[in-house]
PDB file of C-alpha atoms in Angstrom:
ATOM      1  CA  MET V 244     -57.436 -24.429 -24.213  1.00  0.00           C
ATOM      2  CA  ILE V 245     -55.004 -22.139 -22.398  1.00  0.00           C
ATOM      3  CA  LEU V 246     -54.794 -21.650 -18.642  1.00  0.00           C
ATOM      4  CA  LYS V 247     -53.999 -17.943 -18.601  1.00  0.00           C
ATOM      5  CA  ASN V 248     -52.106 -17.856 -15.283  1.00  0.00           C
ATOM      6  CA  PHE V 249     -50.138 -21.068 -15.777  1.00  0.00           C
ATOM      7  CA  ILE V 250     -46.348 -21.134 -16.331  1.00  0.00           C
ATOM      8  CA  VAL V 251     -44.330 -24.283 -17.073  1.00  0.00           C
ATOM      9  CA  PHE V 252     -40.595 -24.989 -16.934  1.00  0.00           C
ATOM     10  CA  GLU V 253     -39.372 -27.843 -19.138  1.00  0.00           C
ATOM     11  CA  GLY V 254     -36.003 -29.434 -19.886  1.00  0.00           C
ATOM     12  CA  ILE V 255     -34.087 -32.664 -19.525  1.00  0.00           C
ATOM     13  CA  ASP V 256     -32.815 -33.801 -16.137  1.00  0.00           C
ATOM     14  CA  GLY V 257     -30.092 -31.419 -15.044  1.00  0.00           C
ATOM     15  CA  ALA V 258     -31.395 -28.465 -17.077  1.00  0.00           C
ATOM     16  CA  GLY V 259     -32.284 -26.468 -13.968  1.00  0.00           C
ATOM     17  CA  THR V 260     -36.082 -26.440 -14.028  1.00  0.00           C
ATOM     18  CA  THR V 261     -36.322 -26.971 -10.264  1.00  0.00           C
ATOM     19  CA  THR V 262     -33.752 -24.247  -9.624  1.00  0.00           C
ATOM     20  CA  GLN V 263     -35.711 -21.737 -11.695  1.00  0.00           C
ATOM     21  CA  ALA V 264     -38.984 -22.599  -9.993  1.00  0.00           C
ATOM     22  CA  SER V 265     -37.260 -22.069  -6.629  1.00  0.00           C
ATOM     23  CA  LEU V 266     -35.893 -18.692  -7.680  1.00  0.00           C
ATOM     24  CA  LEU V 267     -39.385 -17.592  -8.657  1.00  0.00           C
ATOM     25  CA  LYS V 268     -40.734 -18.836  -5.353  1.00  0.00           C
ATOM     26  CA  ASN V 269     -38.185 -16.707  -3.504  1.00  0.00           C
ATOM     27  CA  ASN V 270     -39.106 -13.616  -5.520  1.00  0.00           C
ATOM     28  CA  PRO V 271     -41.121 -11.376  -3.148  1.00  0.00           C
ATOM     29  CA  ALA V 272     -43.488 -10.365  -5.957  1.00  0.00           C
ATOM     30  CA  THR V 273     -44.790 -13.930  -6.369  1.00  0.00           C
ATOM     31  CA  GLY V 274     -46.887 -14.075  -3.211  1.00  0.00           C
ATOM     32  CA  LYS V 275     -50.000 -15.022  -5.180  1.00  0.00           C
ATOM     33  CA  PHE V 276     -48.145 -17.859  -6.931  1.00  0.00           C
ATOM     34  CA  LEU V 277     -48.517 -21.547  -6.211  1.00  0.00           C
ATOM     35  CA  PHE V 278     -45.721 -23.969  -7.081  1.00  0.00           C
ATOM     36  CA  THR V 279     -46.085 -27.537  -8.227  1.00  0.00           C
ATOM     37  CA  ALA V 280     -44.293 -30.306 -10.088  1.00  0.00           C
ATOM     38  CA  GLU V 281     -44.818 -33.506 -12.012  1.00  0.00           C
ATOM     39  CA  PRO V 282     -44.912 -36.231 -10.924  1.00  0.00           C
ATOM     40  CA  THR V 283     -47.187 -34.789  -8.241  1.00  0.00           C
ATOM     41  CA  LYS V 284     -47.114 -35.465  -4.525  1.00  0.00           C
ATOM     42  CA  SER V 285     -50.455 -37.267  -4.774  1.00  0.00           C
ATOM     43  CA  GLU V 286     -50.678 -41.050  -4.520  1.00  0.00           C
ATOM     44  CA  THR V 287     -50.359 -41.438  -8.292  1.00  0.00           C
ATOM     45  CA  GLY V 288     -47.269 -39.263  -8.299  1.00  0.00           C
ATOM     46  CA  LEU V 289     -45.691 -41.105  -5.396  1.00  0.00           C
ATOM     47  CA  PHE V 290     -46.073 -44.364  -7.305  1.00  0.00           C
ATOM     48  CA  LEU V 291     -44.426 -42.760 -10.341  1.00  0.00           C
ATOM     49  CA  ARG V 292     -41.493 -41.627  -8.222  1.00  0.00           C
ATOM     50  CA  LYS V 293     -40.984 -45.248  -7.161  1.00  0.00           C
ATOM     51  CA  MET V 294     -40.934 -46.170 -10.835  1.00  0.00           C
ATOM     52  CA  LEU V 295     -38.432 -43.421 -11.639  1.00  0.00           C
ATOM     53  CA  SER V 296     -36.133 -44.589  -8.860  1.00  0.00           C
ATOM     54  CA  GLY V 297     -36.215 -48.129 -10.253  1.00  0.00           C
ATOM     55  CA  GLU V 298     -38.000 -49.523  -7.198  1.00  0.00           C
ATOM     56  CA  VAL V 299     -41.021 -50.473  -9.310  1.00  0.00           C
ATOM     57  CA  LYS V 300     -40.694 -51.693 -12.890  1.00  0.00           C
ATOM     58  CA  VAL V 301     -43.436 -51.185 -15.490  1.00  0.00           C
ATOM     59  CA  SER V 302     -43.558 -51.329 -19.275  1.00  0.00           C
ATOM     60  CA  ASN V 303     -42.907 -48.158 -21.264  1.00  0.00           C
ATOM     61  CA  GLU V 304     -46.525 -48.051 -22.364  1.00  0.00           C
ATOM     62  CA  THR V 305     -47.753 -48.405 -18.782  1.00  0.00           C
ATOM     63  CA  ALA V 306     -45.484 -45.531 -17.780  1.00  0.00           C
ATOM     64  CA  ALA V 307     -47.109 -43.319 -20.416  1.00  0.00           C
ATOM     65  CA  TYR V 308     -50.565 -44.139 -19.039  1.00  0.00           C
ATOM     66  CA  LEU V 309     -49.430 -43.548 -15.455  1.00  0.00           C
ATOM     67  CA  PHE V 310     -47.959 -40.124 -16.219  1.00  0.00           C
ATOM     68  CA  ALA V 311     -51.195 -39.131 -17.948  1.00  0.00           C
ATOM     69  CA  ALA V 312     -53.253 -40.379 -14.986  1.00  0.00           C
ATOM     70  CA  ASP V 313     -51.130 -38.377 -12.563  1.00  0.00           C
ATOM     71  CA  ARG V 314     -51.473 -35.331 -14.804  1.00  0.00           C
ATOM     72  CA  ASN V 315     -55.237 -35.677 -14.787  1.00  0.00           C
ATOM     73  CA  GLU V 316     -55.221 -35.557 -10.981  1.00  0.00           C
ATOM     74  CA  HIS V 317     -52.815 -32.637 -11.161  1.00  0.00           C
ATOM     75  CA  VAL V 318     -55.100 -30.631 -13.439  1.00  0.00           C
ATOM     76  CA  ASN V 319     -58.619 -31.851 -12.670  1.00  0.00           C
ATOM     77  CA  GLY V 320     -58.360 -33.211  -9.146  1.00  0.00           C
ATOM     78  CA  PRO V 321     -59.513 -31.471  -5.956  1.00  0.00           C
ATOM     79  CA  LEU V 322     -57.678 -28.323  -4.918  1.00  0.00           C
ATOM     80  CA  VAL V 323     -55.024 -29.400  -2.412  1.00  0.00           C
ATOM     81  CA  ILE V 324     -52.468 -26.854  -1.246  1.00  0.00           C
ATOM     82  CA  GLU V 325     -49.758 -27.747   1.247  1.00  0.00           C
ATOM     83  CA  ASN V 326     -47.731 -25.390   3.397  1.00  0.00           C
ATOM     84  CA  ASP V 327     -45.458 -22.920   1.684  1.00  0.00           C
ATOM     85  CA  ARG V 328     -47.639 -22.495  -1.419  1.00  0.00           C
ATOM     86  CA  GLN V 329     -47.169 -26.035  -2.721  1.00  0.00           C
ATOM     87  CA  LEU V 330     -49.984 -27.167  -5.030  1.00  0.00           C
ATOM     88  CA  VAL V 331     -50.517 -30.936  -4.926  1.00  0.00           C
ATOM     89  CA  THR V 332     -53.574 -31.277  -7.190  1.00  0.00           C
ATOM     90  CA  GLY V 333     -56.325 -29.079  -8.558  1.00  0.00           C
ATOM     91  CA  LEU V 334     -54.474 -26.847 -10.990  1.00  0.00           C
ATOM     92  CA  ALA V 335     -57.663 -25.901 -12.835  1.00  0.00           C
ATOM     93  CA  LYS V 336     -59.418 -24.943  -9.594  1.00  0.00           C
ATOM     94  CA  ALA V 337     -56.380 -22.913  -8.510  1.00  0.00           C
ATOM     95  CA  GLN V 338     -56.724 -20.928 -11.722  1.00  0.00           C
ATOM     96  CA  GLU V 339     -60.419 -20.364 -11.022  1.00  0.00           C
ATOM     97  CA  ASN V 340     -59.436 -18.972  -7.614  1.00  0.00           C
ATOM     98  CA  GLY V 341     -57.072 -16.433  -9.164  1.00  0.00           C
ATOM     99  CA  PHE V 342     -53.731 -18.084  -8.403  1.00  0.00           C
ATOM    100  CA  TYR V 343     -50.765 -17.982 -10.729  1.00  0.00           C
ATOM    101  CA  THR V 344     -49.296 -21.486 -10.893  1.00  0.00           C
ATOM    102  CA  VAL V 345     -45.752 -22.516 -11.804  1.00  0.00           C
ATOM    103  CA  SER V 346     -45.059 -26.157 -12.644  1.00  0.00           C
ATOM    104  CA  ASP V 347     -41.728 -27.929 -12.817  1.00  0.00           C
ATOM    105  CA  ARG V 348     -42.592 -30.115 -15.862  1.00  0.00           C
ATOM    106  CA  TYR V 349     -45.905 -30.780 -17.561  1.00  0.00           C
ATOM    107  CA  LEU V 350     -47.246 -32.685 -20.571  1.00  0.00           C
ATOM    108  CA  PHE V 351     -44.264 -31.744 -22.762  1.00  0.00           C
ATOM    109  CA  SER V 352     -42.117 -34.015 -20.583  1.00  0.00           C
ATOM    110  CA  SER V 353     -44.352 -36.953 -21.413  1.00  0.00           C
ATOM    111  CA  LEU V 354     -44.226 -36.145 -25.112  1.00  0.00           C
ATOM    112  CA  ALA V 355     -40.418 -36.074 -24.935  1.00  0.00           C
ATOM    113  CA  TYR V 356     -39.595 -38.898 -22.523  1.00  0.00           C
ATOM    114  CA  GLN V 357     -42.368 -41.403 -23.203  1.00  0.00           C
ATOM    115  CA  SER V 358     -41.946 -41.175 -26.971  1.00  0.00           C
ATOM    116  CA  ILE V 359     -38.470 -42.732 -26.794  1.00  0.00           C
ATOM    117  CA  ASN V 360     -39.298 -46.352 -26.025  1.00  0.00           C
ATOM    118  CA  CYS V 361     -42.910 -46.656 -27.148  1.00  0.00           C
ATOM    119  CA  ASP V 362     -45.016 -45.488 -30.069  1.00  0.00           C
ATOM    120  CA  PRO V 363     -44.908 -41.636 -30.003  1.00  0.00           C
ATOM    121  CA  LYS V 364     -48.589 -41.590 -30.877  1.00  0.00           C
ATOM    122  CA  LEU V 365     -49.465 -43.018 -27.454  1.00  0.00           C
ATOM    123  CA  PRO V 366     -48.307 -40.034 -25.325  1.00  0.00           C
ATOM    124  CA  GLU V 367     -49.779 -37.697 -27.943  1.00  0.00           C
ATOM    125  CA  VAL V 368     -53.196 -39.319 -27.649  1.00  0.00           C
ATOM    126  CA  LEU V 369     -53.055 -39.528 -23.847  1.00  0.00           C
ATOM    127  CA  ASN V 370     -52.172 -35.837 -23.485  1.00  0.00           C
ATOM    128  CA  GLN V 371     -54.192 -34.231 -26.265  1.00  0.00           C
ATOM    129  CA  PHE V 372     -57.002 -32.914 -24.056  1.00  0.00           C
ATOM    130  CA  PHE V 373     -54.949 -31.273 -21.309  1.00  0.00           C
ATOM    131  CA  PRO V 374     -54.896 -27.452 -21.335  1.00  0.00           C
ATOM    132  CA  LEU V 375     -51.743 -25.609 -22.335  1.00  0.00           C
ATOM    133  CA  PRO V 376     -49.922 -23.074 -20.150  1.00  0.00           C
ATOM    134  CA  ARG V 377     -49.801 -19.370 -20.937  1.00  0.00           C
ATOM    135  CA  LEU V 378     -46.002 -19.522 -20.923  1.00  0.00           C
ATOM    136  CA  LEU V 379     -43.763 -22.494 -21.704  1.00  0.00           C
ATOM    137  CA  ILE V 380     -40.098 -22.018 -20.777  1.00  0.00           C
ATOM    138  CA  PHE V 381     -37.724 -24.605 -22.223  1.00  0.00           C
ATOM    139  CA  LEU V 382     -34.254 -24.723 -20.672  1.00  0.00           C
ATOM    140  CA  ASP V 383     -32.038 -26.081 -23.415  1.00  0.00           C
ATOM    141  CA  ILE V 384     -28.826 -27.889 -22.526  1.00  0.00           C
ATOM    142  CA  GLU V 385     -26.598 -30.549 -24.033  1.00  0.00           C
ATOM    143  CA  PRO V 386     -26.858 -33.945 -22.306  1.00  0.00           C
ATOM    144  CA  SER V 387     -23.120 -33.979 -21.526  1.00  0.00           C
ATOM    145  CA  GLU V 388     -23.443 -30.724 -19.579  1.00  0.00           C
ATOM    146  CA  ALA V 389     -26.563 -31.917 -17.798  1.00  0.00           C
ATOM    147  CA  LEU V 390     -24.805 -35.111 -16.702  1.00  0.00           C
ATOM    148  CA  LYS V 391     -21.898 -33.086 -15.292  1.00  0.00           C
ATOM    149  CA  ARG V 392     -24.384 -31.224 -13.126  1.00  0.00           C
ATOM    150  CA  MET V 393     -25.880 -34.476 -11.895  1.00  0.00           C
ATOM    151  CA  SER V 394     -22.533 -36.139 -11.163  1.00  0.00           C
ATOM    152  CA  GLY V 395     -22.692 -35.265  -7.476  1.00  0.00           C
ATOM    153  CA  ARG V 396     -26.135 -36.732  -6.889  1.00  0.00           C
ATOM    154  CA  SER V 397     -26.256 -39.651  -4.478  1.00  0.00           C
ATOM    155  CA  SER V 398     -28.743 -41.537  -6.659  1.00  0.00           C
ATOM    156  CA  ARG V 399     -29.912 -41.495 -10.263  1.00  0.00           C
ATOM    157  CA  GLU V 400     -33.334 -41.971 -11.789  1.00  0.00           C
ATOM    158  CA  ILE V 401     -33.887 -44.488 -14.580  1.00  0.00           C
ATOM    159  CA  TYR V 402     -33.897 -41.805 -17.301  1.00  0.00           C
ATOM    160  CA  GLU V 403     -30.661 -40.128 -16.177  1.00  0.00           C
ATOM    161  CA  LYS V 404     -28.397 -41.982 -18.619  1.00  0.00           C
ATOM    162  CA  GLU V 405     -26.440 -40.390 -21.429  1.00  0.00           C
ATOM    163  CA  ASP V 406     -27.822 -42.427 -24.322  1.00  0.00           C
ATOM    164  CA  PHE V 407     -31.393 -41.868 -23.158  1.00  0.00           C
ATOM    165  CA  LEU V 408     -30.863 -38.138 -22.528  1.00  0.00           C
ATOM    166  CA  ILE V 409     -29.381 -37.687 -26.005  1.00  0.00           C
ATOM    167  CA  LYS V 410     -32.553 -39.129 -27.515  1.00  0.00           C
ATOM    168  CA  THR V 411     -34.748 -37.142 -25.127  1.00  0.00           C
ATOM    169  CA  THR V 412     -32.989 -33.878 -25.971  1.00  0.00           C
ATOM    170  CA  ALA V 413     -33.642 -34.405 -29.669  1.00  0.00           C
ATOM    171  CA  SER V 414     -37.251 -35.285 -28.896  1.00  0.00           C
ATOM    172  CA  TYR V 415     -37.693 -32.232 -26.668  1.00  0.00           C
ATOM    173  CA  ARG V 416     -36.274 -29.894 -29.299  1.00  0.00           C
ATOM    174  CA  ARG V 417     -38.592 -31.312 -31.935  1.00  0.00           C
ATOM    175  CA  ILE V 418     -41.599 -30.907 -29.650  1.00  0.00           C
ATOM    176  CA  ILE V 419     -40.674 -27.341 -28.652  1.00  0.00           C
ATOM    177  CA  ASP V 420     -40.213 -26.457 -32.305  1.00  0.00           C
ATOM    178  CA  GLU V 421     -43.612 -27.944 -33.088  1.00  0.00           C
ATOM    179  CA  TYR V 422     -45.333 -26.043 -30.288  1.00  0.00           C
ATOM    180  CA  SER V 423     -43.638 -22.824 -31.369  1.00  0.00           C
ATOM    181  CA  LYS V 424     -45.826 -22.809 -34.475  1.00  0.00           C
ATOM    182  CA  ALA V 425     -48.850 -20.536 -34.233  1.00  0.00           C
ATOM    183  CA  ASP V 426     -51.376 -23.175 -35.257  1.00  0.00           C
ATOM    184  CA  LYS V 427     -50.185 -25.517 -32.502  1.00  0.00           C
ATOM    185  CA  ARG V 428     -49.586 -23.182 -29.575  1.00  0.00           C
ATOM    186  CA  GLY V 429     -52.616 -20.884 -29.759  1.00  0.00           C
ATOM    187  CA  ASP V 430     -52.097 -18.120 -27.183  1.00  0.00           C
ATOM    188  CA  MET V 431     -49.274 -19.974 -25.446  1.00  0.00           C
ATOM    189  CA  GLU V 432     -45.892 -18.252 -25.620  1.00  0.00           C
ATOM    190  CA  VAL V 433     -42.736 -20.334 -25.909  1.00  0.00           C
ATOM    191  CA  MET V 434     -39.343 -19.252 -24.548  1.00  0.00           C
ATOM    192  CA  VAL V 435     -36.175 -21.203 -25.291  1.00  0.00           C
ATOM    193  CA  LEU V 436     -33.325 -20.275 -22.953  1.00  0.00           C
ATOM    194  CA  ASP V 437     -29.704 -21.362 -22.713  1.00  0.00           C
ATOM    195  CA  ALA V 438     -29.641 -23.444 -19.543  1.00  0.00           C
ATOM    196  CA  THR V 439     -25.864 -23.033 -19.173  1.00  0.00           C
ATOM    197  CA  LEU V 440     -26.240 -19.360 -18.266  1.00  0.00           C
ATOM    198  CA  LYS V 441     -26.038 -18.393 -14.604  1.00  0.00           C
ATOM    199  CA  PRO V 442     -29.303 -19.217 -12.810  1.00  0.00           C
ATOM    200  CA  GLU V 443     -29.739 -15.572 -11.810  1.00  0.00           C
ATOM    201  CA  GLU V 444     -29.434 -14.446 -15.437  1.00  0.00           C
ATOM    202  CA  ILE V 445     -32.073 -16.961 -16.520  1.00  0.00           C
ATOM    203  CA  HIS V 446     -34.349 -15.871 -13.683  1.00  0.00           C
ATOM    204  CA  GLU V 447     -34.043 -12.221 -14.705  1.00  0.00           C
ATOM    205  CA  THR V 448     -34.993 -13.064 -18.289  1.00  0.00           C
ATOM    206  CA  VAL V 449     -37.936 -15.125 -17.088  1.00  0.00           C
ATOM    207  CA  TRP V 450     -39.060 -12.341 -14.781  1.00  0.00           C
ATOM    208  CA  GLU V 451     -38.924  -9.784 -17.591  1.00  0.00           C
ATOM    209  CA  LYS V 452     -41.187 -12.007 -19.675  1.00  0.00           C
ATOM    210  CA  LEU V 453     -43.598 -12.555 -16.780  1.00  0.00           C
ATOM    211  CA  THR V 454     -43.942  -8.824 -16.116  1.00  0.00           C
ATOM    212  CA  GLU V 455     -44.555  -8.337 -19.839  1.00  0.00           C
ATOM    213  CA  ILE V 456     -47.363 -10.913 -19.833  1.00  0.00           C
ATOM    214  CA  TYR V 457     -48.686  -9.912 -16.405  1.00  0.00           C
ATOM    215  CA  PRO V 458     -47.986  -6.162 -15.963  1.00  0.00           C
ATOM    216  CA  VAL V 459     -49.470  -6.219 -12.453  1.00  0.00           C
ATOM    217  CA  LEU V 460     -46.395  -8.145 -11.272  1.00  0.00           C
ATOM    218  CA  ALA V 461     -44.104  -5.250 -12.149  1.00  0.00           C
ATOM    219  CA  GLN V 462     -46.011  -3.049  -9.737  1.00  0.00           C
ATOM    220  CA  LYS V 463     -45.155  -5.417  -6.889  1.00  0.00           C
ATOM    221  CA  HIS V 464     -41.455  -5.776  -7.629  1.00  0.00           C
TER     222      HIS V 464
END
């Protein structure tokens, strides 16, 4: 199943997914867009953020289940929208109400990250029934470059380590390649962009693709 007005940014930590989502949010033609992220800002997501910070420790398998549970609330939960067009939960209902929705990470993150330290079949099984976005944008970057970008951060999450990011990058690239095949992606389009380009250049490329998929957006720009 494809959610026709759903756009997802993916990439390892430091790839610039949050930056690109912010640039779209500041685009005056995206007034009908909602913006969201995983983990969510719901209670399940807040617990996951504690795990990512290292405050709470769980097994790798438990983490896979928790991310899937948070994603289920994200997609199938009640429609909750905070100030400034921030979707907390209820992605499916937002689509039913005619909103375009942009997410900073989605199920592809689980397939990449959670497949490193547990059986890859587990995240595949847990995420097999979630709908796909209309457009998947993968920001590709080498782990060494991503770590340079994160060097000024005051704190690091548990996955922001070079050896782990090297494995995750390889996993991500394999997954993106797999979902680029017609039999796997359905009507979903996949864009792979060089994340080392200037953010404004990436945004322009993304915007061109969005106006191609949704011509009505070009009329508002």
